[in-house]
Short mmCIF file of C-alpha atoms and ligand atoms in Angstrom, two decimals:
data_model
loop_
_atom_site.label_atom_id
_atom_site.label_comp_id
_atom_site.label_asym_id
_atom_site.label_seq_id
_atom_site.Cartn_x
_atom_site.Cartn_y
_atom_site.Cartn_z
CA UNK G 29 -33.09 27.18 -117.26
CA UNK G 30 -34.92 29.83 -116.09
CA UNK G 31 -37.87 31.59 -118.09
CA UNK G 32 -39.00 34.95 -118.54
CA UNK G 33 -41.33 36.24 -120.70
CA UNK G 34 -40.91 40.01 -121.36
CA UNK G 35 -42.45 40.39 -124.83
CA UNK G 36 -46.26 41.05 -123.52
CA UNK G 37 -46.68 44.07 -125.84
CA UNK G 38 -46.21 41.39 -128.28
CA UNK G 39 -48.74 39.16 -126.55
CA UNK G 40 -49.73 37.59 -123.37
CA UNK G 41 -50.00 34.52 -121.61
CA UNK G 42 -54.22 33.78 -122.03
CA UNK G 43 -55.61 33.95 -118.22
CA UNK G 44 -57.07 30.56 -117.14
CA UNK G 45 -60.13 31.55 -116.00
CA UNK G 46 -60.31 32.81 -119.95
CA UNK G 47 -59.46 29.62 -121.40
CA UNK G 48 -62.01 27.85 -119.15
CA UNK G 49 -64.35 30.52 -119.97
CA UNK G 50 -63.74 29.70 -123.52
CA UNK G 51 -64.12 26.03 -123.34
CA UNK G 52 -68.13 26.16 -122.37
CA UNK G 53 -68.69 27.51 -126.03
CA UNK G 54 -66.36 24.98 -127.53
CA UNK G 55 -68.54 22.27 -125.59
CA UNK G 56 -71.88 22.54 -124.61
CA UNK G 57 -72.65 26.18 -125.57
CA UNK G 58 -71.20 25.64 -129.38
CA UNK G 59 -74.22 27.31 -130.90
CA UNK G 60 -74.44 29.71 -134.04
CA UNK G 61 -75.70 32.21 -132.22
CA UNK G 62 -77.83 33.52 -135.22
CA UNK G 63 -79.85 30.70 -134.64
CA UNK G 64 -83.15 30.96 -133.40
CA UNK G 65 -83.61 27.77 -131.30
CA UNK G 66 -82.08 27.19 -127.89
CA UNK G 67 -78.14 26.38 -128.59
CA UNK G 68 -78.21 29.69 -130.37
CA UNK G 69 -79.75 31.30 -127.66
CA UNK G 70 -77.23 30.59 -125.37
CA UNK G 71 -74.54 31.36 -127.68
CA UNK G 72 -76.07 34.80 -128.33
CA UNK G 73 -76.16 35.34 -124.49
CA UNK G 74 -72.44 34.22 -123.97
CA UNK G 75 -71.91 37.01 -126.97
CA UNK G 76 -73.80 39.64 -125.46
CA UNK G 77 -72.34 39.36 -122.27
CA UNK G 78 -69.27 39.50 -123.60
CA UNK G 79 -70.31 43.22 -125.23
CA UNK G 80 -71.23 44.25 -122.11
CA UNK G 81 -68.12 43.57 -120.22
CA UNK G 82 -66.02 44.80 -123.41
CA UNK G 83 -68.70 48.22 -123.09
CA UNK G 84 -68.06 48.81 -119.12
CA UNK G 85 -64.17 48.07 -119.27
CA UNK G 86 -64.65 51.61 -121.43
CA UNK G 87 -68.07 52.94 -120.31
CA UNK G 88 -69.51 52.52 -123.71
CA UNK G 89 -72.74 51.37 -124.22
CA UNK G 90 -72.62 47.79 -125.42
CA UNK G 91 -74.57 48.60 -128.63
CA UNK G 92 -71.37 50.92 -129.48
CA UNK G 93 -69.09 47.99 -129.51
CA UNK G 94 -68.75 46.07 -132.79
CA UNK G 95 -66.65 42.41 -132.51
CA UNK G 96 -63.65 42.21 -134.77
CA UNK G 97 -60.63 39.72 -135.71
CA UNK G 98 -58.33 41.95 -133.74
CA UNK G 99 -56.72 45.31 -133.45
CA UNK G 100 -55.71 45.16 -137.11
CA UNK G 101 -59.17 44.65 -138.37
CA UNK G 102 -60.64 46.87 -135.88
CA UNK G 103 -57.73 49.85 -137.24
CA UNK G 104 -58.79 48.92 -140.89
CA UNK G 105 -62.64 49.20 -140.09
CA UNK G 106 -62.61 52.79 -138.40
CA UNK G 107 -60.40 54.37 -140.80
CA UNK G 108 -61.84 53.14 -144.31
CA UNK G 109 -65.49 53.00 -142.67
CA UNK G 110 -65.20 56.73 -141.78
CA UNK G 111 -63.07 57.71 -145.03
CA UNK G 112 -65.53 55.68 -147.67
CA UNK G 113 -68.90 57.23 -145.21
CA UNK G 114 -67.61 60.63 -145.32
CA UNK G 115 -65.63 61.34 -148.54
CA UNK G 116 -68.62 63.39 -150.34
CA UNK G 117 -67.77 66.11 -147.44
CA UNK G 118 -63.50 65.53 -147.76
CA UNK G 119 -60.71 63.31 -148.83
CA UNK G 120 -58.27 64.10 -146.11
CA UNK G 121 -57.17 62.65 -143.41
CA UNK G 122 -54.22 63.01 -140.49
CA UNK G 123 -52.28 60.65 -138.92
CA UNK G 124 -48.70 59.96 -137.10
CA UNK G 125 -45.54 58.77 -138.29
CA UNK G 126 -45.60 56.23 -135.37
CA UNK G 127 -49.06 54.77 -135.71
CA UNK G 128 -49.10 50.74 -136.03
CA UNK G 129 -48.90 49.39 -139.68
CA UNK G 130 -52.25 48.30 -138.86
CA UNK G 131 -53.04 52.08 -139.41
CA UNK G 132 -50.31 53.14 -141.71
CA UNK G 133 -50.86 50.46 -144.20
CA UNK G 134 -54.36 51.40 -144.39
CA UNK G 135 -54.32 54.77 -145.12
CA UNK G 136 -51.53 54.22 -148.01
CA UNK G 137 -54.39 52.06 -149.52
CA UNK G 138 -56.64 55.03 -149.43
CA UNK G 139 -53.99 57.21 -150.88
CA UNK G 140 -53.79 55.10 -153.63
CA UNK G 141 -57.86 55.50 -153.96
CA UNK G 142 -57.30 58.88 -153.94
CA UNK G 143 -57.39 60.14 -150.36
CA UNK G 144 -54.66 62.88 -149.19
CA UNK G 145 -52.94 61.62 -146.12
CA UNK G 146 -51.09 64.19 -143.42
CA UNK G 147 -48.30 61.97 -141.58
CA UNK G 148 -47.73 64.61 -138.40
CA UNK G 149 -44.09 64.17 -137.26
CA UNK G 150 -43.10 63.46 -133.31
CA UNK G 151 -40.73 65.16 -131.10
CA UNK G 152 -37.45 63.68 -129.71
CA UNK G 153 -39.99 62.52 -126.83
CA UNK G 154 -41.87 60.09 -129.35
CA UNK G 155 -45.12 62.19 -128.52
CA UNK G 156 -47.53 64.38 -131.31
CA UNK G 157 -47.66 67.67 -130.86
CA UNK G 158 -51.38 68.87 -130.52
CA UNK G 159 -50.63 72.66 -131.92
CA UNK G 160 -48.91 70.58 -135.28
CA UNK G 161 -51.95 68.50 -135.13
CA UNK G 162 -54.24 71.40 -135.33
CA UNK G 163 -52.02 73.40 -137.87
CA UNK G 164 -52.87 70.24 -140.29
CA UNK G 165 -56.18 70.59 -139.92
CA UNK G 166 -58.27 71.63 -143.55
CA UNK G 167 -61.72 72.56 -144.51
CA UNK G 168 -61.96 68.75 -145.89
CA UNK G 169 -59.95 66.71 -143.34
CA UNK G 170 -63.00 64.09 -142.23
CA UNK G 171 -60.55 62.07 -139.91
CA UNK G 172 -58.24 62.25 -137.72
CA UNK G 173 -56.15 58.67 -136.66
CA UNK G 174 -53.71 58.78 -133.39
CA UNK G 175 -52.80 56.17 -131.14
CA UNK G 176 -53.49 56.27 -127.53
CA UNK G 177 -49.59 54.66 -126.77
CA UNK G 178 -46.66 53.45 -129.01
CA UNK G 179 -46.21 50.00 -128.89
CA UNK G 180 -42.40 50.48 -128.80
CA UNK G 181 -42.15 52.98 -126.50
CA UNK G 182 -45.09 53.06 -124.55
CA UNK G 183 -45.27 56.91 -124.60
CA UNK G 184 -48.64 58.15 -124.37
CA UNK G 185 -50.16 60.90 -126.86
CA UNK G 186 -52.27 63.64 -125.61
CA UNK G 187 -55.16 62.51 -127.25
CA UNK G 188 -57.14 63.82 -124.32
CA UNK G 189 -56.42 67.50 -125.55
CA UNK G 190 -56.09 66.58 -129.14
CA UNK G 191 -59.56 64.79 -129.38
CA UNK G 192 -61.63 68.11 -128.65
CA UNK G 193 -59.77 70.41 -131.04
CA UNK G 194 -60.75 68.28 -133.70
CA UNK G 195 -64.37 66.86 -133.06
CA UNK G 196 -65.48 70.73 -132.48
CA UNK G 197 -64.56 71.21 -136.17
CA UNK G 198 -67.02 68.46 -136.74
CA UNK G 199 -64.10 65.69 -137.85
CA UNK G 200 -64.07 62.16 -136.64
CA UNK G 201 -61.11 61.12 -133.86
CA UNK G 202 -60.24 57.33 -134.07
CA UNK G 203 -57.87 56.15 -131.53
CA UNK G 204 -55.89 53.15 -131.65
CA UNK G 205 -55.79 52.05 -128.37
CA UNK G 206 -54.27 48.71 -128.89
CA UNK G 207 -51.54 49.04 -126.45
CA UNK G 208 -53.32 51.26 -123.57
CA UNK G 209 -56.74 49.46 -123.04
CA UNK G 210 -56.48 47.49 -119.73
CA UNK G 211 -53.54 49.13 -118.82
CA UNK G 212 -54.83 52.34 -118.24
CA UNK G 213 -58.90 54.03 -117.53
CA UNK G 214 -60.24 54.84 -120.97
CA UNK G 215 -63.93 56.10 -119.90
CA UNK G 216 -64.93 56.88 -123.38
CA UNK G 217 -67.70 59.82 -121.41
CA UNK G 218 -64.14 61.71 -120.36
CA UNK G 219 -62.07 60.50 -122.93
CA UNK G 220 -63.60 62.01 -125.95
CA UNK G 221 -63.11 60.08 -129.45
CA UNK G 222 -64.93 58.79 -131.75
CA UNK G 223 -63.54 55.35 -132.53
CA UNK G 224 -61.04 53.54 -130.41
CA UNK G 225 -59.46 50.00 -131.12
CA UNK G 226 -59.10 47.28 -128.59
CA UNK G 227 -57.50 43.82 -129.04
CA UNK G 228 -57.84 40.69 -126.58
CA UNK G 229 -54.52 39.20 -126.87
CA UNK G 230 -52.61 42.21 -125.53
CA UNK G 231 -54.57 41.94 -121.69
CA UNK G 232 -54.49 37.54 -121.45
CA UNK G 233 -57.57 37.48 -123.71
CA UNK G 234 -57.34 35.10 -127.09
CA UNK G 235 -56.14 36.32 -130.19
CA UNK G 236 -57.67 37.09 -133.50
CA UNK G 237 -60.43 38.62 -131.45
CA UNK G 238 -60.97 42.16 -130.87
CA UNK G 239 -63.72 45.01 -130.69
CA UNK G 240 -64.24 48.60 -132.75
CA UNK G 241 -66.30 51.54 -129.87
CA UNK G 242 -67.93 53.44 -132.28
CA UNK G 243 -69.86 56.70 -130.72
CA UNK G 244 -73.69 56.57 -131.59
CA UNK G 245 -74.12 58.40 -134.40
CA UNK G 246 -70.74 57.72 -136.18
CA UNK G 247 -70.78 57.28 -140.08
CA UNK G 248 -69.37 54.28 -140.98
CA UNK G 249 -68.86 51.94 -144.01
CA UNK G 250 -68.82 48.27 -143.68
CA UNK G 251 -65.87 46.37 -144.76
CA UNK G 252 -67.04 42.94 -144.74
CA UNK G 253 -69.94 42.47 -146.01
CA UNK G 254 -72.53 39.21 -146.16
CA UNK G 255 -74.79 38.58 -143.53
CA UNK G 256 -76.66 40.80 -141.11
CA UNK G 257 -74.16 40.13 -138.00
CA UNK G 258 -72.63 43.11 -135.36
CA UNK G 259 -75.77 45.41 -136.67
CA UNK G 260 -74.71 44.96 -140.27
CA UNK G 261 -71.20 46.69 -139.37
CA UNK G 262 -69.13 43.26 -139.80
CA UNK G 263 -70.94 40.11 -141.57
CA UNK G 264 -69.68 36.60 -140.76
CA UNK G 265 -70.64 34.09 -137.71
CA UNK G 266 -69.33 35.59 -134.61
CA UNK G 267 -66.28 33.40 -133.45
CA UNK G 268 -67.86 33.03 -129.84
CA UNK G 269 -65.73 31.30 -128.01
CA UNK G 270 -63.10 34.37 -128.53
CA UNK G 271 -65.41 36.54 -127.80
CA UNK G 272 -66.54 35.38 -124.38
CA UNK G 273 -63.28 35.04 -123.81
CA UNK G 274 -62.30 38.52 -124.41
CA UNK G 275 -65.47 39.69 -122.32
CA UNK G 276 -63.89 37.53 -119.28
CA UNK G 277 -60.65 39.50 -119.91
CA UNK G 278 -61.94 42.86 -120.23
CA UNK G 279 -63.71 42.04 -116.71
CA UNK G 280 -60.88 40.65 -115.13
CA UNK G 281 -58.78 43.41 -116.65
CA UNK G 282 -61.22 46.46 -114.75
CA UNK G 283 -60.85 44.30 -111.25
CA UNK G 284 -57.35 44.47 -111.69
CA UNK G 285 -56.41 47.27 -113.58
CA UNK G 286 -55.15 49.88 -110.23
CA UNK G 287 -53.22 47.07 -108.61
CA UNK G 288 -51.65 46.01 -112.14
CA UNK G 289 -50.90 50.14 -112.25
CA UNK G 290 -49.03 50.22 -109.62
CA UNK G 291 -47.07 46.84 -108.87
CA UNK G 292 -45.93 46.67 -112.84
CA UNK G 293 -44.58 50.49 -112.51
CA UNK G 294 -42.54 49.78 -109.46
CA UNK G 295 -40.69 46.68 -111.59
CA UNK G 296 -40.57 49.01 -114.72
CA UNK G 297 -38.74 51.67 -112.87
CA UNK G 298 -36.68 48.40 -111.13
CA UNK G 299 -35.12 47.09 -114.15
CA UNK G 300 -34.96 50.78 -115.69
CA UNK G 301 -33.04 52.18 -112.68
CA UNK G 302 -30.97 48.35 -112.44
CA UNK G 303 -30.17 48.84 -116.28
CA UNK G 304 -29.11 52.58 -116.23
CA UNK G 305 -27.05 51.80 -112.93
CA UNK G 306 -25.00 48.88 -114.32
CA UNK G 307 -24.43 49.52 -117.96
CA UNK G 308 -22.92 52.78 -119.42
CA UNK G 309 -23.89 53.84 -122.86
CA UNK G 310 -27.87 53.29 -122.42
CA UNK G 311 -30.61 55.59 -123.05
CA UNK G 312 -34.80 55.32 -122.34
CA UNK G 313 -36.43 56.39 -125.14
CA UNK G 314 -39.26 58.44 -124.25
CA UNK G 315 -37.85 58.79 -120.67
CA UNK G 316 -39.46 62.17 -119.05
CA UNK G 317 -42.70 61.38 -121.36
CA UNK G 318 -46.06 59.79 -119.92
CA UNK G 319 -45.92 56.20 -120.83
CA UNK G 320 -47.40 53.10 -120.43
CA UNK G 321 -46.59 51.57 -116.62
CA UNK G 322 -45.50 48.57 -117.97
CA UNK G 323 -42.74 49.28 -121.19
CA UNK G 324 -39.58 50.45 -121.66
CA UNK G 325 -37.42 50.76 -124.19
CA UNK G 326 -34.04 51.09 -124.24
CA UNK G 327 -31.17 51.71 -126.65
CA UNK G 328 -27.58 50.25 -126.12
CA UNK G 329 -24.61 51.91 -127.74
CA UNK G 330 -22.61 49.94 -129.80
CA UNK G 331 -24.54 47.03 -129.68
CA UNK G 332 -27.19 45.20 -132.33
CA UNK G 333 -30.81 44.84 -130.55
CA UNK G 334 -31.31 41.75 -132.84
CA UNK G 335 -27.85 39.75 -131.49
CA UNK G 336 -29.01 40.87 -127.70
CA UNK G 337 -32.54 39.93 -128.36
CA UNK G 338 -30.63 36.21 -129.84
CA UNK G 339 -28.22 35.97 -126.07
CA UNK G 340 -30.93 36.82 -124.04
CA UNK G 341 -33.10 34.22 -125.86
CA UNK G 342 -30.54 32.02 -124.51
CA UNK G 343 -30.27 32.60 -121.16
CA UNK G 344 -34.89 31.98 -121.21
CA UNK G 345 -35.49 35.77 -121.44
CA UNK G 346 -37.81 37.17 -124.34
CA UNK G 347 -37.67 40.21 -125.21
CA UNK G 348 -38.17 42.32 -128.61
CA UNK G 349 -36.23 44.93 -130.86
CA UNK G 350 -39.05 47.74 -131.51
CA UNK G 351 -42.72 45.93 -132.86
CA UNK G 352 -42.89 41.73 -133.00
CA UNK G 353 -44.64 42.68 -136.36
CA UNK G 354 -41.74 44.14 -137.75
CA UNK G 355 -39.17 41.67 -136.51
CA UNK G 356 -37.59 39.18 -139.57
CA UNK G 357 -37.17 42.65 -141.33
CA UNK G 358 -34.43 44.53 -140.52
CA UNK G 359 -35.54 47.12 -141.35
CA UNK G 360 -34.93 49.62 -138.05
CA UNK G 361 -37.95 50.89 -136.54
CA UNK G 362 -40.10 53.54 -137.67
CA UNK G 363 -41.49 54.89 -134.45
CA UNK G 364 -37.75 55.46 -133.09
CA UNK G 365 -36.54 56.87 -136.50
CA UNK G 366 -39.65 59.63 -136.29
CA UNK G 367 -38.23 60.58 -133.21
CA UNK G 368 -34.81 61.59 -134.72
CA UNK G 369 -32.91 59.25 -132.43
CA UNK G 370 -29.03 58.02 -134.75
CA UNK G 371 -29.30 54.76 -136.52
CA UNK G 372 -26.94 53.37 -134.28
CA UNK G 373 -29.22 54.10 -131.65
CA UNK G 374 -32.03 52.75 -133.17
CA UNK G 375 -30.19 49.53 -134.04
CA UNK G 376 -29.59 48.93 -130.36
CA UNK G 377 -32.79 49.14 -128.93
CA UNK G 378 -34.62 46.51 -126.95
CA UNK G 379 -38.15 46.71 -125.51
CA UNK G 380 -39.22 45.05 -122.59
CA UNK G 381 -42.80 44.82 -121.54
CA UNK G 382 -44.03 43.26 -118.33
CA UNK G 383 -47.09 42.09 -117.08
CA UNK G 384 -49.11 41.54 -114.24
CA UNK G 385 -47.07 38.03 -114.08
CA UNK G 386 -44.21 39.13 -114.01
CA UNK G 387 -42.08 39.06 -110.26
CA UNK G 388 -39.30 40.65 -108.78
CA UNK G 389 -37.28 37.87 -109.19
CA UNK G 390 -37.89 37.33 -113.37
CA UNK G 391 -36.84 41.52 -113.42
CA UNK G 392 -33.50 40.69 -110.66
CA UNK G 393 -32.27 37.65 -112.71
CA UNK G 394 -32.55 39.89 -115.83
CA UNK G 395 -30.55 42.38 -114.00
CA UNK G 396 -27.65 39.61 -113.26
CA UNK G 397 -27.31 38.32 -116.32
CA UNK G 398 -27.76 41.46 -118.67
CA UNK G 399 -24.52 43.70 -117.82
CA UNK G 400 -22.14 40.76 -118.38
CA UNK G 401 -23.97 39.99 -121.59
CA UNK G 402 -23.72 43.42 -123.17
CA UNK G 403 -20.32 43.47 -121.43
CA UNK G 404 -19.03 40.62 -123.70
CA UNK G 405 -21.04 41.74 -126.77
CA UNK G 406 -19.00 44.81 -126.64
CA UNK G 407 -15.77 43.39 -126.17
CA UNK G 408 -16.51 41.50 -129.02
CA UNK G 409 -17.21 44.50 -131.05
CA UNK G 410 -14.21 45.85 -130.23
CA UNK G 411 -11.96 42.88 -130.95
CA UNK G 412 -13.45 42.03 -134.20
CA UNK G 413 -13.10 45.97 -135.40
CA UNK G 414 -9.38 45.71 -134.44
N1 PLP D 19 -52.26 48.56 -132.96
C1 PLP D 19 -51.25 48.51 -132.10
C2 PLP D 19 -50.79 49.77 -131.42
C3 PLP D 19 -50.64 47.29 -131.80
O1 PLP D 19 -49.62 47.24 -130.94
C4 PLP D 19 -51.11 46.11 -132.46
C5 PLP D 19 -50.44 44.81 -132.22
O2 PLP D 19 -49.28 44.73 -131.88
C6 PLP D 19 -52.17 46.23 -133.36
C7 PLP D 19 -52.73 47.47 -133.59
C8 PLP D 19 -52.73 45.03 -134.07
O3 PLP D 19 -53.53 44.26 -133.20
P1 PLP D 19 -53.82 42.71 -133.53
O4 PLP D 19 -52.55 41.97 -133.21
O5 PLP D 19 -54.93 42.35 -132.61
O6 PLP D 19 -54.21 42.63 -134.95
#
């Protein structure tokens, strides 16, 4: 049977020249590389490479570029750091309605330390609307959280325009950008935040390993706390085989990130177009928006995402129904329910997400064996309801 792996928003497949990467600082270069004498030396060069290529993947500087366990971590650090550095000026802070958990979660745990948290609401388009955003905005808001792109949809915000409006009012702009580093140019000089999240896993890096860009000059709080590591900003020996692993990724992803661009897009818009052609009843949510080049995701009337995500499973292709995070609930999806879209909408919605492994072929053999599928799921529907 044939297999193709369409869940990379999920994760992705770890790039070999990663994994060999890696496998010097299992071996040779196993080192603690707090340690003064020689295999910590070459650990702590491994690690500081690694900065460096995690730094020029977003033209940071590599001493604003603290190592995490992940995009989670990374989300929790930037908005409790700033919040617990910064609540003598303010206790409020914005969001989105379609940020990660990773970012929701954490600012319901402030609420219940007594922060005030504005959730702003998104269009039909799944996108934040910068004149809401600045409507929100208070004498003691100290920070301001929005992803770069949703994870279900792909659709991107305009944190470009929303960044300035809020920074000039001397508030802090994290960005979650999770979902849109390697995928798309990020040059923190032109792209003007604060804080902005990054996680190996989702570009053929490790997982568990990710980084927090934090502009010079940032106020924040440490969360872990212990030893003197990542300038006193997160204690505990660096995991460094993950790290250099994630440097090797973050270089590979800036060699490849124009050619990923544009072959990925042209196989989006293949099985978009394919889809919309051959099944009736579909819709793209967050069609007509700027998205990611590499997601889609798309809603099939009368039909339940979770039993299409189960047949396609069977016939080798993975895909998801809204965030992999939220699947084993069934609870329907936040991000598509902030966008207003009917619950029986919502409960047919399937994301794909390709990668720069994916082919023409994995997207055609989707497009055989999809139509008959939902064909038959529907006919199934029907018979049962009559
Ligand atoms: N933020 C976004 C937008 C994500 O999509 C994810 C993972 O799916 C995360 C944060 C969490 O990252 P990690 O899996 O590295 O903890």
């Amino acid at each position: 049977m044939r297999s193709v792996y369409l869940d990379n928003n999920a994760t992705t497949q770890v790039d070999p020249a990663v994994v060999e990467r890696m496998n010097d600082y299992f071996g040779e270069n196993f080192g603690n590389a707090s340690s003064v004498h020689s295999f910590g030396q070459r650990a702590r060069a491994g690690l500081e490479e690694a900065r460096r290529q995690v730094a020029s993947l977003i033209d940071a500087s590599p001493a604003e570029i603290i190592f995490t366990g992940g995009g989670t971590e990374a989300d929790n650090l930037a908005i409790k750091g700033v919040a617990l550095a910064r609540q003598e000026k303010g206790k409020h802070l914005i969001t989105s309605r379609i940020e990660h958990p990773a970012v929701l979660r954490t600012c319901e745990s402030l609420e219940r330390d007594g922060f005030e948290v504005t959730y702003l609401d998104v269009g039909s388009d799944g996108a934040v609307d910068p004149g809401q955003l600045e409507q929100s905005l208070r004498d003691d808001t100290i920070l301001v959280s929005i992803m770069f792109a949703n994870n279900e949809t792909g659709v991107i915000q305009p944190v470009e325009e929303m960044a300035p409006l809020v920074r000039e009012r001397g508030i802090y702009f994290h960005c979650d950008a999770v979902q849109g580093v390697a995928k798309a140019s990020l040059p923190v000089d032109r792209f003007p935040v604060d804080l902005l999240s990054i996680s190996a896993h989702k570009f053929h890096g490790p997982k568990g390993v990710g980084a927090l860009y934090v502009r010079k000059g940032t106020p924040l709080q440490p969360q872990m706390l212990g030893g003197s590591h990542e300038r006193r900003m997160r204690a505990g020996t660096e995991n460094v085989p993950a790290i250099v692993g994630f440097g090797q990724a973050c270089q590979l992803a800036a060699e490849r990130m124009e050619d990923f661009v544009r072959r990925v897009s042209i196989l989006r818009d293949r099985l978009e177009n394919g889809i919309l052609n051959a099944i009736e009843g579909v819709r793209v949510n967050g069609a007509g928006q700027r998205r990611l080049p590499h997601v889609t995701n798309i809603s099939f009337e009368g039909i339940e995402g979770e039993a299409l995500l189960v047949a396609l499973d069977f016939q080798g292709i993975a895909v998801s129904t809204g965030a992999a995070c939220a699947s084993g609930s069934i609870s329907p999806s936040h991000v598509l329910a902030a966008m207003g879209l009917p619950d029986r909408w919502i409960r047919g919605s399937i994301r794909f997400s390709l990668s720069r492994l994916t082919t023409e072929e994995e997207i055609d053999y989707v497009l055989d064996v999809l139509p008959g599928i939902v064909q038959r799921m529907r006919e199934m529907a029907v018979s049962s309801s009559s």
